[in-house]
mmCIF file of C-alpha atoms in Angstrom:
data_model
loop_
_atom_site.group_PDB
_atom_site.id
_atom_site.type_symbol
_atom_site.label_atom_id
_atom_site.label_comp_id
_atom_site.label_asym_id
_atom_site.label_seq_id
_atom_site.Cartn_x
_atom_site.Cartn_y
_atom_site.Cartn_z
ATOM 1 C CA UNK L 76 16.861 -2.258 11.337
ATOM 2 C CA UNK L 77 16.894 -5.603 9.904
ATOM 3 C CA UNK L 78 18.197 -7.822 12.805
ATOM 4 C CA UNK L 79 17.201 -11.106 11.117
ATOM 5 C CA UNK L 80 16.598 -11.787 7.379
ATOM 6 C CA UNK L 81 16.493 -9.252 4.553
ATOM 7 C CA UNK L 82 15.270 -5.789 4.014
ATOM 8 C CA UNK L 83 15.307 -4.004 1.010
ATOM 9 C CA UNK L 84 13.409 -0.208 0.978
ATOM 10 C CA UNK L 85 12.887 2.262 -1.151
ATOM 11 C CA UNK L 86 11.233 6.074 -0.797
ATOM 12 C CA UNK L 87 10.414 8.379 -3.519
ATOM 13 C CA UNK L 88 8.273 11.527 -3.640
ATOM 14 C CA UNK L 89 5.355 11.741 -5.876
ATOM 15 C CA UNK L 90 5.201 13.913 -8.894
ATOM 16 C CA UNK L 91 4.803 17.746 -8.015
ATOM 17 C CA UNK L 92 1.271 17.358 -9.540
ATOM 18 C CA UNK L 93 0.127 14.792 -6.906
ATOM 19 C CA UNK L 94 1.806 17.036 -4.116
ATOM 20 C CA UNK L 95 1.005 17.933 -1.625
ATOM 21 C CA UNK L 96 -1.972 15.409 -1.366
ATOM 22 C CA UNK L 97 0.015 12.254 -2.027
ATOM 23 C CA UNK L 98 2.918 12.301 0.513
ATOM 24 C CA UNK L 99 5.046 9.751 -0.066
ATOM 25 C CA UNK L 100 5.873 5.882 -1.684
ATOM 26 C CA UNK L 101 7.518 3.615 0.340
ATOM 27 C CA UNK L 102 8.840 0.349 -1.568
ATOM 28 C CA UNK L 103 9.489 -2.609 0.669
ATOM 29 C CA UNK L 104 10.917 -6.172 0.023
ATOM 30 C CA UNK L 105 11.206 -7.966 3.584
ATOM 31 C CA UNK L 106 12.053 -11.458 4.546
ATOM 32 C CA UNK L 107 11.953 -12.893 8.020
ATOM 33 C CA UNK L 108 12.496 -15.923 9.751
ATOM 34 C CA UNK L 109 9.361 -15.807 11.619
ATOM 35 C CA UNK L 110 6.102 -14.336 11.457
ATOM 36 C CA UNK L 111 5.864 -10.660 12.889
ATOM 37 C CA UNK L 112 3.167 -8.338 14.514
ATOM 38 C CA UNK L 113 3.012 -4.922 14.751
ATOM 39 C CA UNK L 114 1.173 -2.026 16.326
ATOM 40 C CA UNK L 115 -0.181 0.776 13.978
ATOM 41 C CA UNK L 116 -0.752 3.931 15.676
ATOM 42 C CA UNK L 117 -3.264 6.889 14.455
ATOM 43 C CA UNK L 118 -1.434 9.023 12.302
ATOM 44 C CA UNK L 119 -3.947 11.152 10.404
ATOM 45 C CA UNK L 120 -3.011 9.735 7.208
ATOM 46 C CA UNK L 121 -4.656 7.278 4.451
ATOM 47 C CA UNK L 122 -2.443 4.488 3.014
ATOM 48 C CA UNK L 123 -2.909 2.513 -0.184
ATOM 49 C CA UNK L 124 -0.581 -0.458 -0.039
ATOM 50 C CA UNK L 125 -0.148 -2.610 -3.427
ATOM 51 C CA UNK L 126 1.313 -6.062 -2.199
ATOM 52 C CA UNK L 127 3.126 -8.239 -4.811
ATOM 53 C CA UNK L 128 3.497 -11.408 -2.636
ATOM 54 C CA UNK L 129 2.175 -12.693 0.570
ATOM 55 C CA UNK L 130 -0.384 -10.623 2.324
ATOM 56 C CA UNK L 131 -0.922 -8.562 5.504
ATOM 57 C CA UNK L 132 -2.913 -10.086 8.449
ATOM 58 C CA UNK L 133 -5.000 -7.021 9.727
ATOM 59 C CA UNK L 134 -6.092 -7.266 13.151
ATOM 60 C CA UNK L 135 -8.985 -5.516 15.060
ATOM 61 C CA UNK L 136 -8.317 -1.972 17.112
ATOM 62 C CA UNK L 137 -7.167 -2.088 20.525
ATOM 63 C CA UNK L 138 -9.903 -1.978 22.952
ATOM 64 C CA UNK L 139 -12.040 -4.275 20.423
ATOM 65 C CA UNK L 140 -13.914 -0.869 19.273
ATOM 66 C CA UNK L 141 -14.071 1.438 16.136
ATOM 67 C CA UNK L 142 -13.606 -1.399 13.552
ATOM 68 C CA UNK L 143 -13.484 -5.163 12.722
ATOM 69 C CA UNK L 144 -10.673 -7.650 11.697
ATOM 70 C CA UNK L 145 -10.334 -8.481 8.516
ATOM 71 C CA UNK L 146 -9.338 -11.384 6.152
ATOM 72 C CA UNK L 147 -5.190 -11.498 5.089
ATOM 73 C CA UNK L 148 -4.703 -9.535 2.146
ATOM 74 C CA UNK L 149 -1.771 -8.718 -0.150
ATOM 75 C CA UNK L 150 -2.984 -5.470 -0.740
ATOM 76 C CA UNK L 151 -5.177 -3.043 1.396
ATOM 77 C CA UNK L 152 -6.522 0.678 1.923
ATOM 78 C CA UNK L 153 -7.227 2.357 5.149
ATOM 79 C CA UNK L 154 -9.201 5.636 6.216
ATOM 80 C CA UNK L 155 -7.954 7.381 9.257
ATOM 81 C CA UNK L 156 -7.902 5.224 12.472
ATOM 82 C CA UNK L 157 -8.938 6.569 15.885
ATOM 83 C CA UNK L 158 -7.372 3.303 17.712
ATOM 84 C CA UNK L 159 -4.234 1.452 17.482
ATOM 85 C CA UNK L 160 -4.450 -1.653 15.087
ATOM 86 C CA UNK L 161 -2.838 -4.683 15.065
ATOM 87 C CA UNK L 162 -1.086 -5.956 11.893
ATOM 88 C CA UNK L 163 0.771 -9.382 11.345
ATOM 89 C CA UNK L 164 2.734 -11.018 8.742
ATOM 90 C CA UNK L 165 4.056 -14.431 8.096
ATOM 91 C CA UNK L 166 7.402 -13.635 7.798
ATOM 92 C CA UNK L 167 7.659 -12.067 4.252
ATOM 93 C CA UNK L 168 6.261 -8.463 2.656
ATOM 94 C CA UNK L 169 7.129 -7.090 -0.731
ATOM 95 C CA UNK L 170 4.900 -4.219 -1.887
ATOM 96 C CA UNK L 171 4.283 -0.514 -2.279
ATOM 97 C CA UNK L 172 3.037 1.741 0.602
ATOM 98 C CA UNK L 173 1.365 5.157 -0.957
ATOM 99 C CA UNK L 174 0.912 7.667 1.834
ATOM 100 C CA UNK L 175 -2.068 10.043 1.520
ATOM 101 C CA UNK L 176 -3.759 13.113 3.160
ATOM 102 C CA UNK L 177 -7.304 11.823 3.362
ATOM 103 C CA UNK L 178 -8.603 14.810 0.931
ATOM 104 C CA UNK L 179 -6.399 13.484 -1.797
ATOM 105 C CA UNK L 180 -7.878 9.706 -0.684
ATOM 106 C CA UNK L 181 -11.368 11.364 -1.123
ATOM 107 C CA UNK L 182 -10.589 12.501 -4.680
ATOM 108 C CA UNK L 183 -8.667 9.398 -5.810
ATOM 109 C CA UNK L 184 -11.326 6.860 -3.999
ATOM 110 C CA UNK L 185 -14.587 8.765 -5.175
ATOM 111 C CA UNK L 186 -16.187 7.741 -1.983
ATOM 112 C CA UNK L 187 -17.190 9.420 1.360
ATOM 113 C CA UNK L 188 -14.254 8.880 3.806
ATOM 114 C CA UNK L 189 -16.549 8.649 6.523
ATOM 115 C CA UNK L 190 -17.092 4.883 5.137
ATOM 116 C CA UNK L 191 -13.608 4.106 5.145
ATOM 117 C CA UNK L 192 -12.956 5.412 9.030
ATOM 118 C CA UNK L 193 -11.353 2.868 11.424
ATOM 119 C CA UNK L 194 -11.564 0.220 8.245
ATOM 120 C CA UNK L 195 -9.356 -1.720 6.318
ATOM 121 C CA UNK L 196 -10.374 -2.482 2.984
ATOM 122 C CA UNK L 197 -9.423 -4.231 -0.414
ATOM 123 C CA UNK L 198 -8.398 -1.188 -2.904
ATOM 124 C CA UNK L 199 -10.234 -3.115 -5.790
ATOM 125 C CA UNK L 200 -13.730 -2.269 -3.767
ATOM 126 C CA UNK L 201 -12.703 1.459 -4.082
ATOM 127 C CA UNK L 202 -10.550 1.739 -7.149
ATOM 128 C CA UNK L 203 -11.760 -1.097 -9.254
ATOM 129 C CA UNK L 204 -10.302 -3.216 -11.847
ATOM 130 C CA UNK L 205 -7.888 -0.685 -12.790
ATOM 131 C CA UNK L 206 -6.118 -1.192 -9.317
ATOM 132 C CA UNK L 207 -5.933 -4.961 -10.480
ATOM 133 C CA UNK L 208 -4.109 -4.043 -13.703
ATOM 134 C CA UNK L 209 -1.917 -1.246 -11.726
ATOM 135 C CA UNK L 210 -1.019 -4.222 -9.399
ATOM 136 C CA UNK L 211 -0.014 -6.643 -12.174
ATOM 137 C CA UNK L 212 1.951 -3.742 -14.034
ATOM 138 C CA UNK L 213 4.044 -3.251 -10.955
ATOM 139 C CA UNK L 214 4.970 -6.630 -9.990
ATOM 140 C CA UNK L 215 6.112 -7.005 -13.605
ATOM 141 C CA UNK L 216 8.469 -4.377 -13.092
ATOM 142 C CA UNK L 217 11.578 -4.718 -11.230
ATOM 143 C CA UNK L 218 13.263 -1.490 -11.129
ATOM 144 C CA UNK L 219 11.848 0.860 -8.294
ATOM 145 C CA UNK L 220 11.907 4.162 -10.320
ATOM 146 C CA UNK L 221 10.025 2.609 -12.792
ATOM 147 C CA UNK L 222 7.276 1.578 -10.570
ATOM 148 C CA UNK L 223 6.759 4.961 -8.976
ATOM 149 C CA UNK L 224 6.809 6.483 -11.925
ATOM 150 C CA UNK L 225 3.701 3.926 -13.139
ATOM 151 C CA UNK L 226 2.148 5.207 -9.956
ATOM 152 C CA UNK L 227 2.505 8.750 -10.417
ATOM 153 C CA UNK L 228 0.951 7.976 -13.939
ATOM 154 C CA UNK L 229 -1.759 5.671 -12.191
ATOM 155 C CA UNK L 230 -2.833 8.034 -9.548
ATOM 156 C CA UNK L 231 -3.004 11.133 -11.928
ATOM 157 C CA UNK L 232 -5.316 9.694 -14.362
ATOM 158 C CA UNK L 233 -7.689 8.345 -11.153
ATOM 159 C CA UNK L 234 -7.803 11.570 -9.587
ATOM 160 C CA UNK L 235 -8.848 13.142 -13.010
ATOM 161 C CA UNK L 236 -11.477 10.693 -13.904
ATOM 162 C CA UNK L 237 -14.968 11.626 -13.161
ATOM 163 C CA UNK L 238 -15.063 9.024 -10.525
ATOM 164 C CA UNK L 239 -13.185 11.445 -8.205
ATOM 165 C CA UNK L 240 -14.266 13.322 -5.450
ATOM 166 C CA UNK L 241 -14.682 16.676 -5.425
ATOM 167 C CA UNK L 242 -11.575 18.768 -4.470
ATOM 168 C CA UNK L 243 -11.794 20.241 -1.138
ATOM 169 C CA UNK L 244 -12.609 23.817 -0.307
ATOM 170 C CA UNK L 245 -10.075 26.099 0.545
ATOM 171 C CA UNK L 246 -11.829 26.717 4.068
ATOM 172 C CA UNK L 247 -11.922 23.243 4.652
ATOM 173 C CA UNK L 248 -7.962 22.712 4.253
ATOM 174 C CA UNK L 249 -7.480 26.192 6.434
ATOM 175 C CA UNK L 250 -9.681 24.381 9.175
ATOM 176 C CA UNK L 251 -7.562 21.336 8.755
ATOM 177 C CA UNK L 252 -4.279 23.191 9.235
ATOM 178 C CA UNK L 253 -5.638 25.384 11.868
ATOM 179 C CA UNK L 254 -6.450 22.343 13.890
ATOM 180 C CA UNK L 255 -2.881 20.603 13.216
ATOM 181 C CA UNK L 256 -1.192 24.143 14.196
ATOM 182 C CA UNK L 257 -3.125 24.450 17.363
ATOM 183 C CA UNK L 258 -2.444 20.636 17.931
ATOM 184 C CA UNK L 259 -5.710 19.681 18.430
ATOM 185 C CA UNK L 260 -6.583 22.038 21.359
ATOM 186 C CA UNK L 261 -8.861 24.763 19.365
ATOM 187 C CA UNK L 262 -12.364 24.403 19.998
ATOM 188 C CA UNK L 263 -14.875 23.430 17.180
ATOM 189 C CA UNK L 264 -16.984 26.441 18.140
ATOM 190 C CA UNK L 265 -13.633 28.869 17.178
ATOM 191 C CA UNK L 266 -12.663 26.478 14.003
ATOM 192 C CA UNK L 267 -16.075 27.110 12.633
ATOM 193 C CA UNK L 268 -15.754 30.457 13.445
ATOM 194 C CA UNK L 269 -12.828 30.827 11.451
ATOM 195 C CA UNK L 270 -14.198 29.200 8.467
ATOM 196 C CA UNK L 271 -17.467 31.337 8.503
ATOM 197 C CA UNK L 272 -19.488 28.174 8.581
ATOM 198 C CA UNK L 273 -21.706 26.684 11.287
ATOM 199 C CA UNK L 274 -20.203 23.925 13.158
ATOM 200 C CA UNK L 275 -22.785 21.352 11.656
ATOM 201 C CA UNK L 276 -21.607 21.998 8.349
ATOM 202 C CA UNK L 277 -17.891 22.323 9.180
ATOM 203 C CA UNK L 278 -18.707 18.785 10.603
ATOM 204 C CA UNK L 279 -20.363 17.303 7.674
ATOM 205 C CA UNK L 280 -17.763 18.304 5.483
ATOM 206 C CA UNK L 281 -14.601 16.606 7.769
ATOM 207 C CA UNK L 282 -16.910 13.387 7.991
ATOM 208 C CA UNK L 283 -17.223 13.489 3.967
ATOM 209 C CA UNK L 284 -13.932 14.663 2.780
ATOM 210 C CA UNK L 285 -11.323 13.616 5.861
ATOM 211 C CA UNK L 286 -13.520 10.479 7.485
ATOM 212 C CA UNK L 287 -13.912 12.017 11.136
ATOM 213 C CA UNK L 288 -15.247 15.056 12.790
ATOM 214 C CA UNK L 289 -13.414 17.694 14.029
ATOM 215 C CA UNK L 290 -13.320 16.595 17.482
ATOM 216 C CA UNK L 291 -12.164 13.031 16.614
ATOM 217 C CA UNK L 292 -9.561 14.176 14.248
ATOM 218 C CA UNK L 293 -8.612 16.497 17.217
ATOM 219 C CA UNK L 294 -8.121 13.828 19.497
ATOM 220 C CA UNK L 295 -5.475 12.052 16.924
ATOM 221 C CA UNK L 296 -3.505 15.211 16.646
ATOM 222 C CA UNK L 297 -3.172 15.845 20.364
ATOM 223 C CA UNK L 298 -1.956 12.457 20.643
ATOM 224 C CA UNK L 299 0.443 12.757 17.873
ATOM 225 C CA UNK L 300 2.203 15.638 19.663
ATOM 226 C CA UNK L 301 2.200 13.675 22.634
ATOM 227 C CA UNK L 302 3.841 10.764 21.119
ATOM 228 C CA UNK L 303 6.313 13.612 19.484
ATOM 229 C CA UNK L 304 7.143 14.985 22.728
ATOM 230 C CA UNK L 305 7.487 11.717 24.837
ATOM 231 C CA UNK L 306 9.835 10.073 22.296
ATOM 232 C CA UNK L 307 12.187 13.050 22.004
ATOM 233 C CA UNK L 308 12.461 12.934 26.175
ATOM 234 C CA UNK L 309 9.727 15.086 27.675
ATOM 235 C CA UNK L 310 8.120 13.439 30.977
ATOM 236 C CA UNK L 311 4.547 12.502 31.151
ATOM 237 C CA UNK L 312 3.719 15.222 33.116
ATOM 238 C CA UNK L 313 5.177 17.793 31.125
ATOM 239 C CA UNK L 314 3.886 16.188 27.905
ATOM 240 C CA UNK L 315 0.386 16.563 29.489
ATOM 241 C CA UNK L 316 0.870 20.083 30.266
ATOM 242 C CA UNK L 317 1.877 21.285 26.795
ATOM 243 C CA UNK L 318 -0.562 19.126 24.955
ATOM 244 C CA UNK L 319 -3.601 20.740 26.535
ATOM 245 C CA UNK L 320 -4.441 17.428 28.754
ATOM 246 C CA UNK L 321 -6.233 18.075 32.314
ATOM 247 C CA UNK L 322 -3.449 16.204 34.202
ATOM 248 C CA UNK L 323 -1.084 13.218 34.026
ATOM 249 C CA UNK L 324 -3.995 10.783 34.589
ATOM 250 C CA UNK L 325 -5.852 12.390 31.483
ATOM 251 C CA UNK L 326 -2.860 11.614 29.403
ATOM 252 C CA UNK L 327 -2.295 8.061 30.793
ATOM 253 C CA UNK L 328 -6.541 7.242 29.910
ATOM 254 C CA UNK L 329 -6.063 8.394 26.715
ATOM 255 C CA UNK L 330 -3.317 6.296 25.890
ATOM 256 C CA UNK L 331 -4.695 3.615 27.209
ATOM 257 C CA UNK L 332 -8.080 4.127 25.181
ATOM 258 C CA UNK L 333 -6.484 4.894 21.803
ATOM 259 C CA UNK L 334 -3.138 2.824 22.141
ATOM 260 C CA UNK L 335 -4.239 0.273 24.659
ATOM 261 C CA UNK L 336 -1.452 0.842 26.963
ATOM 262 C CA UNK L 337 -0.130 3.876 29.267
ATOM 263 C CA UNK L 338 2.915 6.046 27.861
ATOM 264 C CA UNK L 339 5.690 4.245 29.582
ATOM 265 C CA UNK L 340 4.754 0.790 28.685
ATOM 266 C CA UNK L 341 4.483 1.911 25.195
ATOM 267 C CA UNK L 342 7.652 3.834 25.278
ATOM 268 C CA UNK L 343 9.146 0.624 26.686
ATOM 269 C CA UNK L 344 7.883 -1.757 24.004
ATOM 270 C CA UNK L 345 8.576 0.892 21.118
ATOM 271 C CA UNK L 346 12.130 0.988 22.154
ATOM 272 C CA UNK L 347 12.711 -2.908 22.682
ATOM 273 C CA UNK L 348 11.210 -5.959 20.712
ATOM 274 C CA UNK L 349 9.026 -3.593 18.031
ATOM 275 C CA UNK L 350 12.029 -1.757 16.700
ATOM 276 C CA UNK L 351 12.787 -4.813 14.840
ATOM 277 C CA UNK L 352 9.699 -5.498 13.081
ATOM 278 C CA UNK L 353 9.683 -3.930 9.524
ATOM 279 C CA UNK L 354 5.887 -3.078 9.247
ATOM 280 C CA UNK L 355 5.965 0.555 10.676
ATOM 281 C CA UNK L 356 2.997 2.695 10.089
ATOM 282 C CA UNK L 357 2.854 5.347 12.974
#
């Protein structure tokens, strides 16, 4: 939806060799008559935004905890976020967003994902000069399919380079899948037992390759499930029960802590003014 100004969006799947770690590409060119603000909710994925024009203005997380505000930037990279964060722009955006699983970002960036948790950084800080060269090549290419092909080549090359991080062990991916399948309700002890590792070893690997401990990641997974249920018509009370919260008050407290507002207020805001904003990452 673009009620004012112009919007151009293009979506593509990454090359099969990059999947499932690299989830999607989203090209965008947006102009509005006035600045826009967006609340970006935690989503369990990593974003790499290649900007071609005026930059985004990342704000701090709700509640003022778990991160800090950073300078406006045309391009950015984020780790996993545990709280919603405000983003704004001056009325125009142009670029491509790459969405990745955290372990794929670990391989690509070659850093501990714990260093990027609840953080927004300049991609040059983790990808080096090659990112600047890619940005220039993408900016000079006007056809979206050609841009996506350039991304395929660059991401494959960087992932295979010596700077890339170690691929995740199969047991670690199984632990991730189990945590997601259970909606974040499985205990850390049971999760560790499923891998055959100690909970301390599991926690160390989660922090390094995903960015968060199993407990903190489970919190995001449960929040995401609650959001899906609420936005499809489930009542707060039914949602709290289905997602394993102790009661509706527990659900409300979690929303207020992680999103900055209770469920009903979030749904009301999502259905009105926020829906017209282009920058949606959640």
